[in-house]
Amino acid sequence: MTALTLTNVCKSFGSVEVLKDINLTVEDGEFVVFVGPSGCGKSTLLRVIAGLEDATSGSVSIGGDVVNNIPPAKRGIAMVFQSYALYPHLSVRDNMALGLKQEKQPKSVIDERVNKAVQMLDLNAYVDRRPSDLSGGQRQRVAIGRAIVRDPKLFLFDEPLSNLDAALRMNTRIEIAELHRTLSASMIYVTHDQTEAMTLADKIVVLRDGKVEQVGSPMELYNNPANQFVAGFLGSPSMNFLKKVEIDLPQNGTLGIRPEQLEVVEQGRIRGRVTHVERLGGDTNLLVASDQNEVLTVRLFGQDPTEVGQSIELDFDDSSAFVFDAENQRVR
Amino acid sequence: MNTARHNRFNTFAAHGVLILYTLIALFPVFVIVINSFKTRKAIFREPLAMPNADSFSLIGYETVLKQGDFFLYFQNSMIVTVGSLFFILLFGAMAAFALAEYRFKGNLMMGLYLALGIMIPIRIGTVAILEMMVQTGLVNTLWALILVYTAQGLPLAVFILSEFMRQVSDDLKNAGRIDGLSEYRIFFRLVLPLVRPAMATVAVFNMIPIWNDLWFPLILAPAEEVKTLTLGSQVFIGQFVTDWNAVLSALSLAILPVMALYVIFSRQLIRGITSGAVK
């Protein structure tokens, strides 16, 4: 069964087209991540799925039913927001229970589901507190709990980790991944952070300017980007793009090469000078200005003695390089 | 930077200016209150003297409480003020919510139309309002005053509140929608509590002009049983003879309820005024 099908979904605000002809399916139990730079329409797409915005045209169906004219509460979804959006006047328990109360579920069912979520998220000590008495991480767990108790067909996450600090972000990321495994629910997750996208997703949807650029598993996108945008967006440090290089390129074409695929050699096709060195312990990143005035990043594994100012020659294996044409599309 | 803040002279100067302003602002009130406790002769002999054993008299208060139905006036003023504030806040907040929250055609025009009332004084329409009240049979009722004051207060209320409503997190309202709350519950349960400081600000700004107004009570509701306090106090001011004791006592009493309401709202008020500035 498909959890979500989008058919030709368009959305415009006045004369501004925010989403252009989006087609997408999410299979049952799949974890799909929408990723793209800010302003690419990923949050709007999520809000259209949730029913918080109406699609200008096209159809949205959740669990096989077209839901275009169904209000958010009846779509069988639950959403976790970036700013947590907990009800400030309710305790943690009541925050979680409100949705079920609105559905007129019997009290025994409400208690059972809330208690289960509280156990799962380790919130026992806080059930009677107000959101203002909780830390950011705890608030986010309550927000996730509020989504779990509704037992939705589809979970929607809108940049849930953006307001957390780095350490907490990693922990919560792992918790969300575990949650996905335990519940085996369908989830859609919006982020601008490519690390979150790569680590969490079964399937990544890369969006730009309201259009889907490419859909695929993280490794598919990494190994086989369809165009220069996807190639540059995924991977950290991001891919090097060179115009002037000793290799056959199409007219106005670009060569893409990942920083980890560049090798420091005695004599290579790229010559340059090291302008900056980042020593991360596990890896060393070199910033190199080539003699063609292009800037490259080189990722070396382990610790490397290279110093700033040193002249350097680089080379790469042609099979690991990507060639893009003048329209930035991949040439295979 | 710290030296500027801890500069003794600046601190003194700032406090000096503030104290001076307070004294000037409170002086008329002070004179009214002390003179309300003096005999008529003492008021004229030495208007600025404190009441002493010789000049102390409660004759003003006695006149006020005996003559004229003072408690009724008081009650009328209270009903009109509280009623108007209630409607201003209710309808103002609702209109502000609609303007801030929903996208619809003419949203901007509607906002400007509602704000127009800030610039045009309602008293210009007095004659038309009076005609309307006569035709609807509302003359000499408290409803006439409540309706006029509500109309008078709405523009500023909508203007201030819609600014504040825009600051309420969209995520929170959307969370409510996903949990199945109706728009009314989102408005009353989620949004209103968060804009409470702004509501208090609007309440205070509207309360004092309504309580002190003489114009509309005089024109729309001059009958004995619907007189407000300000209008009621005028019986003591005659063309030839004015009962100063009674006037001053009535004014002193009229200050009390406004002060009480102000104290209730002021804690919220300060937050309301500053919350926009420091964020």
CSV table of C-alpha atoms in Angstrom, one decimal, chain A:
chain,number,residue,atom,x,y,z
A,1,MET,CA,0.0,0.0,0.0
A,2,THR,CA,1.2,3.5,-0.6
A,3,ALA,CA,1.1,5.9,2.3
A,4,LEU,CA,1.1,9.0,0.2
A,5,THR,CA,0.6,9.8,-3.4
A,6,LEU,CA,1.1,13.3,-4.8
A,7,THR,CA,-0.2,13.8,-8.4
A,8,ASN,CA,0.7,17.0,-10.3
A,9,VAL,CA,0.6,19.1,-7.2
A,10,CYS,CA,1.1,22.9,-7.8
A,11,LYS,CA,0.9,25.7,-5.3
A,12,SER,CA,1.1,29.4,-5.9
A,13,PHE,CA,0.7,32.4,-3.7
A,14,GLY,CA,-0.7,35.1,-5.9
A,15,SER,CA,1.5,35.1,-9.0
A,16,VAL,CA,4.4,33.4,-7.3
A,17,GLU,CA,4.6,29.7,-8.1
A,18,VAL,CA,6.0,27.9,-5.1
A,19,LEU,CA,5.5,24.3,-6.1
A,20,LYS,CA,5.6,23.2,-9.7
A,21,ASP,CA,4.0,20.0,-10.7
A,22,ILE,CA,5.2,17.7,-8.0
A,23,ASN,CA,4.7,13.9,-8.4
A,24,LEU,CA,5.7,11.6,-5.6
A,25,THR,CA,4.8,8.4,-3.9
A,26,VAL,CA,5.7,7.3,-0.4
A,27,GLU,CA,5.5,3.6,0.3
A,28,ASP,CA,4.2,2.2,3.6
A,29,GLY,CA,6.8,2.3,6.3
A,30,GLU,CA,9.2,4.4,4.2
A,31,PHE,CA,11.2,7.3,5.7
A,32,VAL,CA,11.3,10.0,3.1
A,33,VAL,CA,13.4,13.2,3.5
A,34,PHE,CA,12.7,16.4,1.6
A,35,VAL,CA,15.9,18.3,1.3
A,36,GLY,CA,16.8,21.5,-0.4
A,37,PRO,CA,18.1,25.0,0.2
A,38,SER,CA,15.8,27.5,2.1
A,39,GLY,CA,13.0,28.8,0.0
A,40,CYS,CA,12.9,25.7,-2.2
A,41,GLY,CA,9.3,24.9,-1.2
A,42,LYS,CA,9.9,21.9,0.9
A,43,SER,CA,8.1,23.2,4.0
A,44,THR,CA,5.2,24.4,1.8
A,45,LEU,CA,5.0,20.9,0.3
A,46,LEU,CA,4.8,19.4,3.8
A,47,ARG,CA,2.0,21.9,4.7
A,48,VAL,CA,0.1,21.0,1.6
A,49,ILE,CA,0.3,17.3,2.6
A,50,ALA,CA,-0.8,18.2,6.1
A,51,GLY,CA,-3.7,20.3,4.8
A,52,LEU,CA,-2.5,23.5,6.3
A,53,GLU,CA,-2.3,24.9,2.8
A,54,ASP,CA,-4.5,24.0,-0.1
A,55,ALA,CA,-2.9,22.8,-3.3
A,56,THR,CA,-3.7,25.1,-6.2
A,57,SER,CA,-4.1,22.1,-8.4
A,58,GLY,CA,-3.3,18.4,-8.3
A,59,SER,CA,-4.3,15.8,-5.9
A,60,VAL,CA,-3.0,14.6,-2.5
A,61,SER,CA,-3.9,11.1,-1.3
A,62,ILE,CA,-3.0,9.6,2.0
A,63,GLY,CA,-3.4,5.8,2.5
A,64,GLY,CA,-5.3,5.6,-0.8
A,65,ASP,CA,-7.9,8.3,-0.1
A,66,VAL,CA,-7.9,11.6,-1.9
A,67,VAL,CA,-7.7,14.2,1.0
A,68,ASN,CA,-7.7,17.5,-0.9
A,69,ASN,CA,-11.0,18.6,0.8
A,70,ILE,CA,-10.4,16.9,4.2
A,71,PRO,CA,-9.3,19.1,7.1
A,72,PRO,CA,-5.9,18.4,8.7
A,73,ALA,CA,-7.3,16.7,11.8
A,74,LYS,CA,-9.1,14.1,9.7
A,75,ARG,CA,-6.3,13.2,7.4
A,76,GLY,CA,-4.7,10.6,9.7
A,77,ILE,CA,-1.5,12.6,10.0
A,78,ALA,CA,0.6,13.9,12.9
A,79,MET,CA,3.1,16.7,12.6
A,80,VAL,CA,6.2,17.7,14.6
A,81,PHE,CA,7.2,21.4,14.3
A,82,GLN,CA,10.5,23.1,14.3
A,83,SER,CA,9.5,25.4,17.2
A,84,TYR,CA,7.9,22.4,19.1
A,85,ALA,CA,4.5,24.3,19.2
A,86,LEU,CA,3.5,22.8,22.5
A,87,TYR,CA,0.4,24.3,24.1
A,88,PRO,CA,1.8,26.6,26.8
A,89,HIS,CA,-1.2,26.3,29.1
A,90,LEU,CA,-1.3,22.5,29.2
A,91,SER,CA,0.8,19.9,31.0
A,92,VAL,CA,2.9,17.5,29.1
A,93,ARG,CA,0.2,14.8,29.6
A,94,ASP,CA,-2.6,17.1,28.4
A,95,ASN,CA,-0.5,18.3,25.4
A,96,MET,CA,-0.3,14.7,24.3
A,97,ALA,CA,-3.9,13.9,25.0
A,98,LEU,CA,-5.5,16.9,23.4
A,99,GLY,CA,-5.7,15.4,19.9
A,100,LEU,CA,-7.3,12.2,21.1
A,101,LYS,CA,-9.8,14.1,23.3
A,102,GLN,CA,-10.8,16.1,20.2
A,103,GLU,CA,-11.4,12.8,18.4
A,104,LYS,CA,-13.6,11.8,21.3
A,105,GLN,CA,-11.6,8.7,22.1
A,106,PRO,CA,-12.6,7.0,25.4
A,107,LYS,CA,-10.5,7.9,28.4
A,108,SER,CA,-9.0,4.4,28.8
A,109,VAL,CA,-7.7,4.5,25.2
A,110,ILE,CA,-6.2,8.0,25.8
A,111,ASP,CA,-4.5,7.0,29.0
A,112,GLU,CA,-3.1,3.8,27.5
A,113,ARG,CA,-1.7,5.5,24.4
A,114,VAL,CA,-0.3,8.5,26.4
A,115,ASN,CA,1.4,6.2,28.9
A,116,LYS,CA,2.9,4.1,26.1
A,117,ALA,CA,4.4,7.2,24.5
A,118,VAL,CA,5.6,8.5,27.8
A,119,GLN,CA,7.4,5.2,28.4
A,120,MET,CA,8.8,5.1,24.9
A,121,LEU,CA,10.3,8.7,25.1
A,122,ASP,CA,11.4,8.4,28.7
A,123,LEU,CA,9.2,11.4,29.8
A,124,ASN,CA,7.9,9.8,33.1
A,125,ALA,CA,9.4,12.4,35.3
A,126,TYR,CA,7.8,15.3,33.4
A,127,VAL,CA,4.2,14.4,32.7
A,128,ASP,CA,2.7,17.0,35.0
A,129,ARG,CA,5.1,19.8,34.1
A,130,ARG,CA,4.3,22.7,31.8
A,131,PRO,CA,6.3,23.1,28.5
A,132,SER,CA,7.9,26.2,29.9
A,133,ASP,CA,9.6,24.1,32.6
A,134,LEU,CA,11.2,21.8,30.1
A,135,SER,CA,14.5,22.0,28.2
A,136,GLY,CA,14.6,22.2,24.4
A,137,GLY,CA,15.3,18.5,24.0
A,138,GLN,CA,12.6,17.5,26.4
A,139,ARG,CA,10.1,19.8,24.6
A,140,GLN,CA,11.0,18.2,21.3
A,141,ARG,CA,10.4,14.7,22.8
A,142,VAL,CA,7.0,15.9,24.0
A,143,ALA,CA,6.2,17.2,20.5
A,144,ILE,CA,7.2,13.8,19.1
A,145,GLY,CA,5.1,12.1,21.8
A,146,ARG,CA,2.1,14.2,20.8
A,147,ALA,CA,2.5,12.8,17.3
A,148,ILE,CA,3.0,9.2,18.4
A,149,VAL,CA,-0.2,9.0,20.5
A,150,ARG,CA,-2.4,9.9,17.5
A,151,ASP,CA,-1.2,6.7,15.8
A,152,PRO,CA,-1.2,8.4,12.4
A,153,LYS,CA,-0.9,6.9,8.9
A,154,LEU,CA,1.8,9.4,8.2
A,155,PHE,CA,4.2,11.3,10.4
A,156,LEU,CA,5.3,14.7,9.2
A,157,PHE,CA,8.5,16.3,10.6
A,158,ASP,CA,9.2,20.0,9.8
A,159,GLU,CA,12.9,20.6,10.6
A,160,PRO,CA,12.5,19.1,14.1
A,161,LEU,CA,16.2,19.4,15.0
A,162,SER,CA,17.0,22.9,13.9
A,163,ASN,CA,16.5,24.5,17.3
A,164,LEU,CA,18.6,21.9,19.2
A,165,ASP,CA,22.3,22.2,19.9
A,166,ALA,CA,24.8,20.0,18.0
A,167,ALA,CA,25.2,17.2,20.5
A,168,LEU,CA,21.5,17.0,21.2
A,169,ARG,CA,20.7,17.1,17.5
A,170,MET,CA,22.7,13.9,17.0
A,171,ASN,CA,21.1,12.1,19.9
A,172,THR,CA,17.6,13.1,18.7
A,173,ARG,CA,18.4,12.1,15.2
A,174,ILE,CA,19.3,8.6,16.4
A,175,GLU,CA,16.1,8.5,18.5
A,176,ILE,CA,14.0,9.4,15.5
A,177,ALA,CA,15.7,6.7,13.5
A,178,GLU,CA,15.0,4.2,16.3
A,179,LEU,CA,11.4,5.4,16.5
A,180,HIS,CA,11.0,4.7,12.8
A,181,ARG,CA,12.3,1.2,13.2
A,182,THR,CA,10.0,0.5,16.3
A,183,LEU,CA,6.8,2.0,14.8
A,184,SER,CA,7.6,1.0,11.2
A,185,ALA,CA,5.4,4.0,10.3
A,186,SER,CA,5.6,6.1,7.2
A,187,MET,CA,7.4,9.3,7.8
A,188,ILE,CA,8.2,12.5,5.9
A,189,TYR,CA,10.9,14.6,7.2
A,190,VAL,CA,11.9,18.1,6.0
A,191,THR,CA,15.3,19.5,6.5
A,192,HIS,CA,18.0,21.7,4.9
A,193,ASP,CA,20.7,19.7,6.5
A,194,GLN,CA,22.2,17.1,4.2
A,195,THR,CA,23.7,15.1,7.1
A,196,GLU,CA,20.2,14.5,8.5
A,197,ALA,CA,18.9,13.6,5.1
A,198,MET,CA,21.8,11.2,4.3
A,199,THR,CA,21.6,9.5,7.8
A,200,LEU,CA,17.9,9.1,8.2
A,201,ALA,CA,16.3,8.6,4.8
A,202,ASP,CA,15.2,5.5,2.9
A,203,LYS,CA,14.5,7.9,0.1
A,204,ILE,CA,15.7,11.5,-0.4
A,205,VAL,CA,13.7,14.0,-2.5
A,206,VAL,CA,15.9,16.9,-3.5
A,207,LEU,CA,13.9,20.0,-4.2
A,208,ARG,CA,14.9,23.3,-5.8
A,209,ASP,CA,12.7,26.3,-6.7
A,210,GLY,CA,9.6,24.2,-6.2
A,211,LYS,CA,10.7,21.4,-8.5
A,212,VAL,CA,11.8,17.9,-7.7
A,213,GLU,CA,15.4,17.6,-8.9
A,214,GLN,CA,16.0,14.0,-8.1
A,215,VAL,CA,14.5,11.2,-6.0
A,216,GLY,CA,16.4,8.2,-4.7
A,217,SER,CA,18.2,6.4,-1.9
A,218,PRO,CA,21.0,8.4,-0.2
A,219,MET,CA,23.7,6.3,-1.9
A,220,GLU,CA,22.0,6.5,-5.3
A,221,LEU,CA,22.0,10.3,-5.1
A,222,TYR,CA,25.6,10.4,-3.9
A,223,ASN,CA,27.0,8.0,-6.5
A,224,ASN,CA,24.7,9.0,-9.3
A,225,PRO,CA,23.6,12.6,-9.2
A,226,ALA,CA,21.3,13.6,-12.1
A,227,ASN,CA,22.6,17.2,-12.3
A,228,GLN,CA,25.1,19.6,-10.9
A,229,PHE,CA,22.7,20.9,-8.2
A,230,VAL,CA,22.2,17.5,-6.6
A,231,ALA,CA,25.9,16.7,-6.9
A,232,GLY,CA,26.8,19.9,-5.1
A,233,PHE,CA,24.1,19.6,-2.5
A,234,LEU,CA,24.9,16.2,-1.1
A,235,GLY,CA,28.3,15.3,0.4
A,236,SER,CA,30.4,17.2,2.8
A,237,PRO,CA,32.7,19.0,2.0
A,238,SER,CA,30.8,19.6,-1.2
A,239,MET,CA,31.9,18.5,-4.7
A,240,ASN,CA,34.5,20.5,-6.6
A,241,PHE,CA,33.4,22.0,-9.9
A,242,LEU,CA,36.1,22.8,-12.5
A,243,LYS,CA,35.7,24.5,-15.8
A,244,LYS,CA,39.4,24.6,-16.9
A,245,VAL,CA,40.9,21.2,-16.6
A,246,GLU,CA,43.0,18.9,-18.9
A,247,ILE,CA,40.2,16.6,-19.9
A,248,ASP,CA,37.6,16.5,-22.7
A,249,LEU,CA,34.5,18.5,-21.6
A,250,PRO,CA,31.4,19.4,-23.6
A,251,GLN,CA,31.0,23.0,-24.7
A,252,ASN,CA,30.7,25.1,-21.5
A,253,GLY,CA,30.7,21.9,-19.5
A,254,THR,CA,31.8,21.4,-15.9
A,255,LEU,CA,33.8,18.6,-14.3
A,256,GLY,CA,32.6,17.5,-10.9
A,257,ILE,CA,35.0,15.7,-8.5
A,258,ARG,CA,34.4,14.9,-4.9
A,259,PRO,CA,37.0,16.1,-2.4
A,260,GLU,CA,37.8,12.6,-1.3
A,261,GLN,CA,38.5,11.4,-4.9
A,262,LEU,CA,41.4,13.9,-5.3
A,263,GLU,CA,44.8,12.5,-4.7
A,264,VAL,CA,48.0,14.4,-4.0
A,265,VAL,CA,50.6,13.2,-6.5
A,266,GLU,CA,54.1,14.1,-7.8
A,267,GLN,CA,52.8,15.1,-11.2
A,268,GLY,CA,49.1,15.6,-11.9
A,269,ARG,CA,46.6,17.4,-14.1
A,270,ILE,CA,45.8,20.1,-11.5
A,271,ARG,CA,48.6,22.3,-10.1
A,272,GLY,CA,48.0,24.7,-7.3
A,273,ARG,CA,48.9,26.2,-3.9
A,274,VAL,CA,47.4,25.3,-0.5
A,275,THR,CA,45.6,28.4,0.9
A,276,HIS,CA,44.1,26.8,4.0
A,277,VAL,CA,44.3,23.6,6.0
A,278,GLU,CA,41.5,22.3,8.3
A,279,ARG,CA,42.8,19.6,10.6
A,280,LEU,CA,39.9,17.6,12.0
A,281,GLY,CA,42.0,14.7,13.5
A,282,GLY,CA,40.3,12.0,11.5
A,283,ASP,CA,40.5,13.9,8.2
A,284,THR,CA,42.5,16.8,6.9
A,285,ASN,CA,40.8,19.2,4.4
A,286,LEU,CA,43.0,21.3,2.1
A,287,LEU,CA,41.8,24.3,0.3
A,288,VAL,CA,43.7,24.7,-2.9
A,289,ALA,CA,43.8,27.5,-5.4
A,290,SER,CA,44.7,26.1,-8.8
A,291,ASP,CA,46.9,27.8,-11.3
A,292,GLN,CA,43.7,28.3,-13.4
A,293,ASN,CA,42.3,30.4,-10.5
A,294,GLU,CA,39.7,27.8,-9.4
A,295,VAL,CA,39.3,26.8,-5.8
A,296,LEU,CA,39.2,23.1,-4.8
A,297,THR,CA,38.7,21.2,-1.6
A,298,VAL,CA,40.8,18.1,-1.0
A,299,ARG,CA,39.8,15.6,1.7
A,300,LEU,CA,42.7,13.5,2.9
A,301,PHE,CA,42.1,10.7,5.4
A,302,GLY,CA,44.1,10.7,8.6
A,303,GLN,CA,46.5,13.5,9.6
A,304,ASP,CA,48.5,15.1,6.8
A,305,PRO,CA,51.6,17.3,7.2
A,306,THR,CA,50.8,19.7,4.3
A,307,GLU,CA,51.3,23.3,5.2
A,308,VAL,CA,49.6,26.5,4.0
A,309,GLY,CA,51.5,28.0,1.1
A,310,GLN,CA,52.9,24.7,-0.2
A,311,SER,CA,52.7,24.0,-3.9
A,312,ILE,CA,50.8,20.9,-4.7
A,313,GLU,CA,49.8,18.7,-7.7
A,314,LEU,CA,46.5,16.8,-7.7
A,315,ASP,CA,45.0,14.1,-9.9
A,316,PHE,CA,41.9,11.9,-10.0
A,317,ASP,CA,40.6,8.7,-11.5
A,318,ASP,CA,38.4,9.6,-14.5
A,319,SER,CA,35.8,7.0,-13.5
A,320,SER,CA,35.1,8.8,-10.3
A,321,ALA,CA,34.6,12.2,-12.0
A,322,PHE,CA,31.2,13.5,-13.1
A,323,VAL,CA,30.7,15.5,-16.3
A,324,PHE,CA,28.0,18.1,-16.6
A,325,ASP,CA,26.8,19.9,-19.8
A,326,ALA,CA,26.1,23.6,-20.3
A,327,GLU,CA,22.6,23.1,-18.8
A,328,ASN,CA,24.2,21.5,-15.7
A,329,GLN,CA,22.8,18.1,-16.5
A,330,ARG,CA,24.8,15.0,-16.1
A,331,VAL,CA,26.6,13.6,-19.2
A,332,ARG,CA,27.0,9.9,-18.8
